[in-house]
Coordinates of C-alpha atoms in Angstrom, one line a residue:
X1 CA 32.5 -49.6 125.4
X2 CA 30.6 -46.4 124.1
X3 CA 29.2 -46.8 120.6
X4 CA 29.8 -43.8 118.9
X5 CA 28.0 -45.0 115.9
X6 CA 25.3 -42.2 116.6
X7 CA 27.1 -39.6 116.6
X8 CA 24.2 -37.1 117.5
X9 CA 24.3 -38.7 120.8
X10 CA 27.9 -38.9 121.4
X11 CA 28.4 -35.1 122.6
X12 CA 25.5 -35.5 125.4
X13 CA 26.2 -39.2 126.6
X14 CA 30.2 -37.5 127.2
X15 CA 28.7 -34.9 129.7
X16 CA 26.3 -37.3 131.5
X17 CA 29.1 -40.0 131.9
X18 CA 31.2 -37.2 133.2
X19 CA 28.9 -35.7 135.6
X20 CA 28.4 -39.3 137.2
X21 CA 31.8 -40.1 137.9
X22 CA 32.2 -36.8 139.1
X23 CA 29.3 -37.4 141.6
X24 CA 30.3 -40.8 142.4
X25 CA 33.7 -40.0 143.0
X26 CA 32.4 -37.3 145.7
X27 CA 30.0 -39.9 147.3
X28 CA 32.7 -42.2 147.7
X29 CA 34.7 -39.5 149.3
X30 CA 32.1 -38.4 151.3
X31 CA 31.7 -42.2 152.6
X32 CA 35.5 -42.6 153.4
X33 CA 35.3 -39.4 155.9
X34 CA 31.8 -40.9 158.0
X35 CA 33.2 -42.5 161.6
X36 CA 32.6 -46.3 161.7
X37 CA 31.7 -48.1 164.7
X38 CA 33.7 -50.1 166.9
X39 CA 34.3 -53.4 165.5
X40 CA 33.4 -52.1 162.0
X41 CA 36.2 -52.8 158.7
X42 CA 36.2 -50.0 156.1
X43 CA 34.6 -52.8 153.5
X44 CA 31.1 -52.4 155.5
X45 CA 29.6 -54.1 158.6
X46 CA 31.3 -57.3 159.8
X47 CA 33.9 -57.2 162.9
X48 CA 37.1 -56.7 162.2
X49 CA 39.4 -60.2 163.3
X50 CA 42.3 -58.6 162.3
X51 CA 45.4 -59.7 164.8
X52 CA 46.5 -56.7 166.8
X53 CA 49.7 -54.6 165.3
X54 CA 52.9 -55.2 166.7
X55 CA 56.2 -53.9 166.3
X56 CA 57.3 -56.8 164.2
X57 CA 58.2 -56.0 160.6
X58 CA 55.2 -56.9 158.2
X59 CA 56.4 -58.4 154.6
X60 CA 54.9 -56.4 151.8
X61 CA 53.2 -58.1 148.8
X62 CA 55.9 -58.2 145.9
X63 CA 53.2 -56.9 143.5
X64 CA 50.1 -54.5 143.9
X65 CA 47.3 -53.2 141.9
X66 CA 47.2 -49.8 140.9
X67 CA 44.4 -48.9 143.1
X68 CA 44.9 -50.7 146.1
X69 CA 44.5 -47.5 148.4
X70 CA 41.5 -46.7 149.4
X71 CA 42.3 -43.1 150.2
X72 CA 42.9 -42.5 146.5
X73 CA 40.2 -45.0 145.6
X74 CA 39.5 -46.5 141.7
X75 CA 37.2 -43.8 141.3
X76 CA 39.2 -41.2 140.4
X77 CA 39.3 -40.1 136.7
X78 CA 42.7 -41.3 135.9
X79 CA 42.5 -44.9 137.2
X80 CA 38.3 -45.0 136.2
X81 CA 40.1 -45.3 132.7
X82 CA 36.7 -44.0 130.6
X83 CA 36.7 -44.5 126.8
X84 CA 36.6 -40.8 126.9
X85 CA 39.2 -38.7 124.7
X86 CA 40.3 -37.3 127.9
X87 CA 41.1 -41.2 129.5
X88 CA 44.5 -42.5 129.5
X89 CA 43.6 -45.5 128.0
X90 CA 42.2 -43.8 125.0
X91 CA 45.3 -41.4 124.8
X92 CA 47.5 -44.8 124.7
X93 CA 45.0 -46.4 122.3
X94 CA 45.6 -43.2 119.9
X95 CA 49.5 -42.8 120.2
X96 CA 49.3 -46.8 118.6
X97 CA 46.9 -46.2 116.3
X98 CA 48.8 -43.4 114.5
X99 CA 52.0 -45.4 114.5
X100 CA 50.6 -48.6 113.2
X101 CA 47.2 -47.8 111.7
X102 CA 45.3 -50.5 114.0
X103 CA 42.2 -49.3 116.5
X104 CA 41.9 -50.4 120.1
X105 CA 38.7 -51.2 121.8
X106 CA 39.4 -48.3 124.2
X107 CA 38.7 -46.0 121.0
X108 CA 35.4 -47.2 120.7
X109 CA 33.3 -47.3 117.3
X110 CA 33.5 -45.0 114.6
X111 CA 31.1 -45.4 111.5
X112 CA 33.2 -43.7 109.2
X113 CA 36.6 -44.5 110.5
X114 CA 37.3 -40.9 112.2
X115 CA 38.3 -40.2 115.8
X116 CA 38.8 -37.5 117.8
X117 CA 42.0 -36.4 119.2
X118 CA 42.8 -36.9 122.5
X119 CA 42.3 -34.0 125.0
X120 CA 45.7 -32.4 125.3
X121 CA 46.2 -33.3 121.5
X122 CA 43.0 -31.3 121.0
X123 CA 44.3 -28.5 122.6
X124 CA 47.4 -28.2 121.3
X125 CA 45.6 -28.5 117.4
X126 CA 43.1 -25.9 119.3
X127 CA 45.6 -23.4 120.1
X128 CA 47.8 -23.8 117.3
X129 CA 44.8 -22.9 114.8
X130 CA 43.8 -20.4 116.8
X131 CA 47.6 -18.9 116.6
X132 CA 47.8 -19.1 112.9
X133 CA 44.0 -18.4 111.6
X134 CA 43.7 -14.5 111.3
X135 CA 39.8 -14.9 110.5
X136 CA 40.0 -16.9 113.8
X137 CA 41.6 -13.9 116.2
X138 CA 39.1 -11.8 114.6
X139 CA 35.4 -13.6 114.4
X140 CA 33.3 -14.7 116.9
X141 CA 33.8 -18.4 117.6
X142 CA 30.5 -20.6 118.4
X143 CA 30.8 -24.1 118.9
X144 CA 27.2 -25.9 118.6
X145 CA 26.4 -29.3 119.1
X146 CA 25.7 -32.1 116.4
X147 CA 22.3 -31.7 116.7
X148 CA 21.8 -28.1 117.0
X149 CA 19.2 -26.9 114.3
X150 CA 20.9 -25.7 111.0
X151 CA 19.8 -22.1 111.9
X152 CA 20.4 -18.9 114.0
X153 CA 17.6 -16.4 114.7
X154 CA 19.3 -13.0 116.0
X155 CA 18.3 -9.8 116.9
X156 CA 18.1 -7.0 114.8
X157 CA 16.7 -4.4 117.3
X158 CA 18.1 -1.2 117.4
X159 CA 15.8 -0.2 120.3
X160 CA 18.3 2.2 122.5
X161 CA 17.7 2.0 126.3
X162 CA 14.8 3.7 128.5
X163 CA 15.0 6.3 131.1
X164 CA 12.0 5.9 133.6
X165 CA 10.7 7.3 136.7
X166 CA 9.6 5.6 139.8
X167 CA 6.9 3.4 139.1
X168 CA 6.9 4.0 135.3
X169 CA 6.4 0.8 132.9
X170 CA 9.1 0.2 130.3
X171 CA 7.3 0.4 126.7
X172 CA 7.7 -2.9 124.7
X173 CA 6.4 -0.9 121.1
X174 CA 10.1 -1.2 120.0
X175 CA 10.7 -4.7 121.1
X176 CA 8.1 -6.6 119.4
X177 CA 10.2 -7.1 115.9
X178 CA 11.3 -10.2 114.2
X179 CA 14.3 -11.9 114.9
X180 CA 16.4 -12.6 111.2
X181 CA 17.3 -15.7 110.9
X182 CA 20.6 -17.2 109.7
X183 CA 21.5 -20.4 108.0
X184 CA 24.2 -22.5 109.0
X185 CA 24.9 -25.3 106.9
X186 CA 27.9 -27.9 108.7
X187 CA 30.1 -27.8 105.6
X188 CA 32.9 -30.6 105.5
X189 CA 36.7 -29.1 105.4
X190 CA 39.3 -32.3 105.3
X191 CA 43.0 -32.4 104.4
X192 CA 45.4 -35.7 104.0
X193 CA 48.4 -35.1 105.6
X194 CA 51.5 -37.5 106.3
X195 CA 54.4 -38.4 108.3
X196 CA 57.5 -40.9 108.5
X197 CA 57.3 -43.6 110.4
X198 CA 60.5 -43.4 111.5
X199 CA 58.9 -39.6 113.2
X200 CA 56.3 -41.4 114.7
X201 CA 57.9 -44.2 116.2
X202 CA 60.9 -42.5 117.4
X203 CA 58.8 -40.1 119.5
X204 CA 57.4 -40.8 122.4
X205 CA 54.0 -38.7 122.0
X206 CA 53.3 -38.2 118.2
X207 CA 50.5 -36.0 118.9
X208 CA 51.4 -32.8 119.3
X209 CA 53.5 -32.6 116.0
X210 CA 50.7 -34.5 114.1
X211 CA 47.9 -31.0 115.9
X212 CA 50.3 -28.7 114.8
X213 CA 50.8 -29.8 110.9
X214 CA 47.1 -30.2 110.5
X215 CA 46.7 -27.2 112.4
X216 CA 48.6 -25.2 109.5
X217 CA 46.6 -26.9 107.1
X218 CA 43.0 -26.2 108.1
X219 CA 44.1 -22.6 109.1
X220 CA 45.1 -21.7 105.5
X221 CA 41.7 -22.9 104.2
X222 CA 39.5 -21.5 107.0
X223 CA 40.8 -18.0 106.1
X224 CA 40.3 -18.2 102.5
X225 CA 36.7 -19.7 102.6
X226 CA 35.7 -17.0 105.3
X227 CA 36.9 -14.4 103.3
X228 CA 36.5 -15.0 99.6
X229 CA 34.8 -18.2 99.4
X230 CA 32.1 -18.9 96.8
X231 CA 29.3 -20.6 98.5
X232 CA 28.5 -24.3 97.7
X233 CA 30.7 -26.7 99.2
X234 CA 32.3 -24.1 100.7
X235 CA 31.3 -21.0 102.8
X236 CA 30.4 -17.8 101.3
X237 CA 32.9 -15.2 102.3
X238 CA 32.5 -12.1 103.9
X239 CA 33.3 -9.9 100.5
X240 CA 29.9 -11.3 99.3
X241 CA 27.9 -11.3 103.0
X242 CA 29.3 -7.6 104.2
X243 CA 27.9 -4.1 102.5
X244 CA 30.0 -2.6 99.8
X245 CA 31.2 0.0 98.1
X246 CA 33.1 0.1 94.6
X247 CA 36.0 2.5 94.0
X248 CA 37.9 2.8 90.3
X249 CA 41.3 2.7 92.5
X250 CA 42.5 2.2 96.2
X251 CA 43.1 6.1 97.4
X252 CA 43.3 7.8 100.5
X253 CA 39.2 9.6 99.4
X254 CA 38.5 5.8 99.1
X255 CA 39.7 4.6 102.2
X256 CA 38.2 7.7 104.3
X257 CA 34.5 7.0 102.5
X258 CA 34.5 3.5 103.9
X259 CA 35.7 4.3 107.0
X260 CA 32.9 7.0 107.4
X261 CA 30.4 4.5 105.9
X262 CA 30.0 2.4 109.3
X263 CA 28.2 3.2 111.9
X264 CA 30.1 4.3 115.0
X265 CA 28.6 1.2 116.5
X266 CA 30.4 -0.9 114.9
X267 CA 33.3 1.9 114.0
X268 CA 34.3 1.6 118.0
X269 CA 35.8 -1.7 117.5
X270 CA 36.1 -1.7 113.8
X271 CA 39.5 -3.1 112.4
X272 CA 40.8 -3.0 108.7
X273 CA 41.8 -6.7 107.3
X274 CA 43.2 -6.5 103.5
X275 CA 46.0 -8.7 101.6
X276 CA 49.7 -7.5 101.9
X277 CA 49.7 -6.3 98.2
X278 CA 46.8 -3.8 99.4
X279 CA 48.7 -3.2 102.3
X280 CA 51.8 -2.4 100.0
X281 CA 49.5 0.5 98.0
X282 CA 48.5 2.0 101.5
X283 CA 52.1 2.7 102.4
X284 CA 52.5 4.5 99.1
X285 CA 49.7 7.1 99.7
X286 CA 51.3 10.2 100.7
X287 CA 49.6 13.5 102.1
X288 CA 49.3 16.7 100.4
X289 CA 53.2 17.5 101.6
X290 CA 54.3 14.3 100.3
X291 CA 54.9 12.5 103.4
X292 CA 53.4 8.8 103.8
X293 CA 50.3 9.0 105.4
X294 CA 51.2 5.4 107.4
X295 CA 54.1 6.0 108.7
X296 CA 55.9 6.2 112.2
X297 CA 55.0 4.5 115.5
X298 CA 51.8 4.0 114.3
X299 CA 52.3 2.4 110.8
X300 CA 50.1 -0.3 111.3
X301 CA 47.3 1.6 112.0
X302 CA 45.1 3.7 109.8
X303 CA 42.6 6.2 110.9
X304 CA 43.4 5.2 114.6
X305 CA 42.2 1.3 114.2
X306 CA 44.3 -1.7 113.3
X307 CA 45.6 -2.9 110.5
X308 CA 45.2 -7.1 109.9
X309 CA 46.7 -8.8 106.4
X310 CA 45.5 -12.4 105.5
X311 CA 46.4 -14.5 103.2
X312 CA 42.9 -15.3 102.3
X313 CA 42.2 -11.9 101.2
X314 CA 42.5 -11.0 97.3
X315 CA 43.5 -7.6 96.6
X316 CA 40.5 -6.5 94.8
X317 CA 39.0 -5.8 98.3
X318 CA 39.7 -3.8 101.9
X319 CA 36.9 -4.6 104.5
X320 CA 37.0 -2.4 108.2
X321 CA 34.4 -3.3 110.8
X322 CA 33.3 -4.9 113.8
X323 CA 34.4 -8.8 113.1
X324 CA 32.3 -9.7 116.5
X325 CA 29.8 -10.0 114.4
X326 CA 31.1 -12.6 111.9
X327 CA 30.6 -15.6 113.6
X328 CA 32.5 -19.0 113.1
X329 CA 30.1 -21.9 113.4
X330 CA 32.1 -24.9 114.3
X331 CA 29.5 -27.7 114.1
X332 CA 31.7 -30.6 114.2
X333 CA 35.5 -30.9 116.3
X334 CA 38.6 -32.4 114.4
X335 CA 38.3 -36.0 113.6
X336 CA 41.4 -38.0 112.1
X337 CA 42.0 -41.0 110.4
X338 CA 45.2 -42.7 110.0
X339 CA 45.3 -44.7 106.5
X340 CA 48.4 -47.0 107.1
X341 CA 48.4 -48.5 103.3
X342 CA 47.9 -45.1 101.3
X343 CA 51.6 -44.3 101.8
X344 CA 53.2 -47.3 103.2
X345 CA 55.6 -47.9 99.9
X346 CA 57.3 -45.0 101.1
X347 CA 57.6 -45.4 104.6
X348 CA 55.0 -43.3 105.6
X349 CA 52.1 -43.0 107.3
X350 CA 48.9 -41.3 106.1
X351 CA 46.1 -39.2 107.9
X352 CA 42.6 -38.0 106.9
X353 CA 41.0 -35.2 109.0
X354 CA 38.0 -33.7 108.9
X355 CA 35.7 -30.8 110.6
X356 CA 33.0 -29.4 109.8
X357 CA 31.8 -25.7 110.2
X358 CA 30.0 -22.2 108.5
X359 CA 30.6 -18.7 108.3
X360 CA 28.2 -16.1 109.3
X361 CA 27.6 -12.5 109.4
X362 CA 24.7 -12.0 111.7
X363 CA 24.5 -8.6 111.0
X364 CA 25.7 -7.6 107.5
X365 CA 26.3 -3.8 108.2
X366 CA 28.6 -4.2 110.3
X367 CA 31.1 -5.2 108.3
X368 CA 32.0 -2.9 104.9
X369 CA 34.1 -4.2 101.9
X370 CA 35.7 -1.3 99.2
X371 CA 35.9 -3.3 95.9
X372 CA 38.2 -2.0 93.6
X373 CA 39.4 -2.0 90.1
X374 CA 42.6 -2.2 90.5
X375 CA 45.0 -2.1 93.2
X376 CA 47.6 0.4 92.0
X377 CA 47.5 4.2 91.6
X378 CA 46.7 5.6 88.5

């Protein structure tokens, strides 16, 4: 059984327990194909005093294990079993431990009463967030491990590339800066969710339906916090991390100045992201011949780059960049917890889940936010 009390541990021990049954099921495969000698059983060295085959039926055992071939072997991943998420047993372990609240010992230990999902479940809630978070489409996604250090050092060169002659030594004047360095604090986002036990039991695999719910839930509050969050408990959005500019109103003049404000750099891939009722006022602006300047095929773009709404957004700001360079720091993968008494006087069944990750904008120019006074036209 793995003790994943120390949870610092657990991501490393998972890719060395991995990497030996992978290199254990190819010695064992390697060993099956080597000629024996005459006399030799497949078990090792002793003669074989097995009767010679006739033509006489055999009677096969009314029951066998599993594994009793030794062409497929016990070694394989699926029949190993490992109290890995990605095991069978652990996925069977799971599906009971959602319907009745009770952990198996093929789940291993949990300190705090949390457990990840199992692989496919994982992907699904993967997917799904992915699908649903627009700060997730657009940023950088970094997943570091538990015990990564809590900061980032990038580069902030702007040292453009050398042509040189045969022979000719590259200068290293405009390389020897300072990397800037970025904090990433692993900031704790958990909802409570719930579901009928009558839902649970009925289906065969829970799971998916369980990802996808808690998927909509965590991709609601990741776009809010990356956007306009506060700091603190929470991370500090992109309105407060990116450069701005303030405007009395949301014009066309507006619009143009912080488009012309990045640097084509980061213009090349630059898109807009802004809430719907911002969106609604940039339909309304009309040219000098009255027509709506977003209209047409290409209504949701402006100035030839796309146009993304979030929820998150408020409608006191527009931002248009390069969103490579915000950077979603997941430090810690969904963990869930099902709490079988919370809800149990009305049939249900309840579930604490839990990551933990950080917003950063590793280069703040990149990134420009119009703040304005008001979102209608004067």
């Amino acid at each position: 059984m793995i003790d994943y009390r120390n949870d610092r541990e657990a991501p490393r021990w998972d890719e060395l327990r991995k990497q030996w049954v992978h290199e254990l099921c190819e010695r064992t495969n390697r060993n099956a194909k080597m000629p024996r000698k005459s006399g030799q059983t497949e078990e090792g060295c002793k003669p074989s005093t097995a009767p010679a085959a006739t033509n006489s039926p055999q009677m096969e055992p009314e029951t066998a294990p599993a594994t009793t071939t030794k062409k497929e072997g016990f070694l394989t991943m699926r029949n190993y079993d490992l109290p890995g998420t990605e095991s069978v047993s652990y996925k069977d372990a799971f599906v009971k431990y959602v319907q009745t609240g009770f952990t198996d010992k093929a789940m291993g230990d949990s300190h705090d009463g949390l457990y990840r999902l199992p692989g496919n479940a994982d992907r699904t809630f993967r997917a799904e967030l992915a699908a649903r978070s627009v700060m997730r489409r657009l940023c950088r996604v970094v997943e570091l491990h538990r015990n990564a250090a809590d900061t980032i050092r990038v580069s902030d060169s702007d040292t453009p590339a050398q042509w040189l002659a045969e022979g000719q030594a590259m200068s290293i004047a405009g390389h020897l800066h300072e990397y800037t360095v970025k904090d990433v604090t692993p900031r704790k986002l958990a909802v409570l969710a719930r579901m009928d036990n009558e839902v649970l039991n009925d289906e065969v695999d829970p799971l998916p339906a369980l990802a996808r719910e808690l998927a909509v839930m965590f991709a609601e509050a990741e776009d809010a916090a990356l956007c306009c969050g506060a700091g603190g408990v929470e991370p500090v959005g992109v309105v407060d991390q990116a450069e701005s500019m303030e405007a009395d109103a949301l014009t066309w003049d507006a619009l143009v100045q912080l488009y012309t404000s990045v640097l084509p750099r980061y213009r090349q891939n630059g898109v807009w992201l802004m809430s719907d009722n911002a969106l609604m006022v940039c339909r309304t602006l009309t040219d000098a011949n009255g027509h709506p300047i977003l209209s047409g095929v290409h209504a949701d773009e402006m100035l030839g780059h796309k146009i993304e709404t979030c929820a998150g957004m408020d409608d006191a700001h527009v931002c248009f960049g390069d969103w490579g360079y915000l950077w979603l720091c997941q430090r810690q993968p969904l963990t869930v917890q099902a709490m079988r008494e919370m809800f149990a006087s009305r049939g249900q069944m309840g579930f604490r889940a839990m990551e933990r990750l950080d917003g950063v904008l590793v280069r703040p120019e990149a990134i420009h936010v119009l703040t304005v006074s008001t979102t209608t036209e004067e």
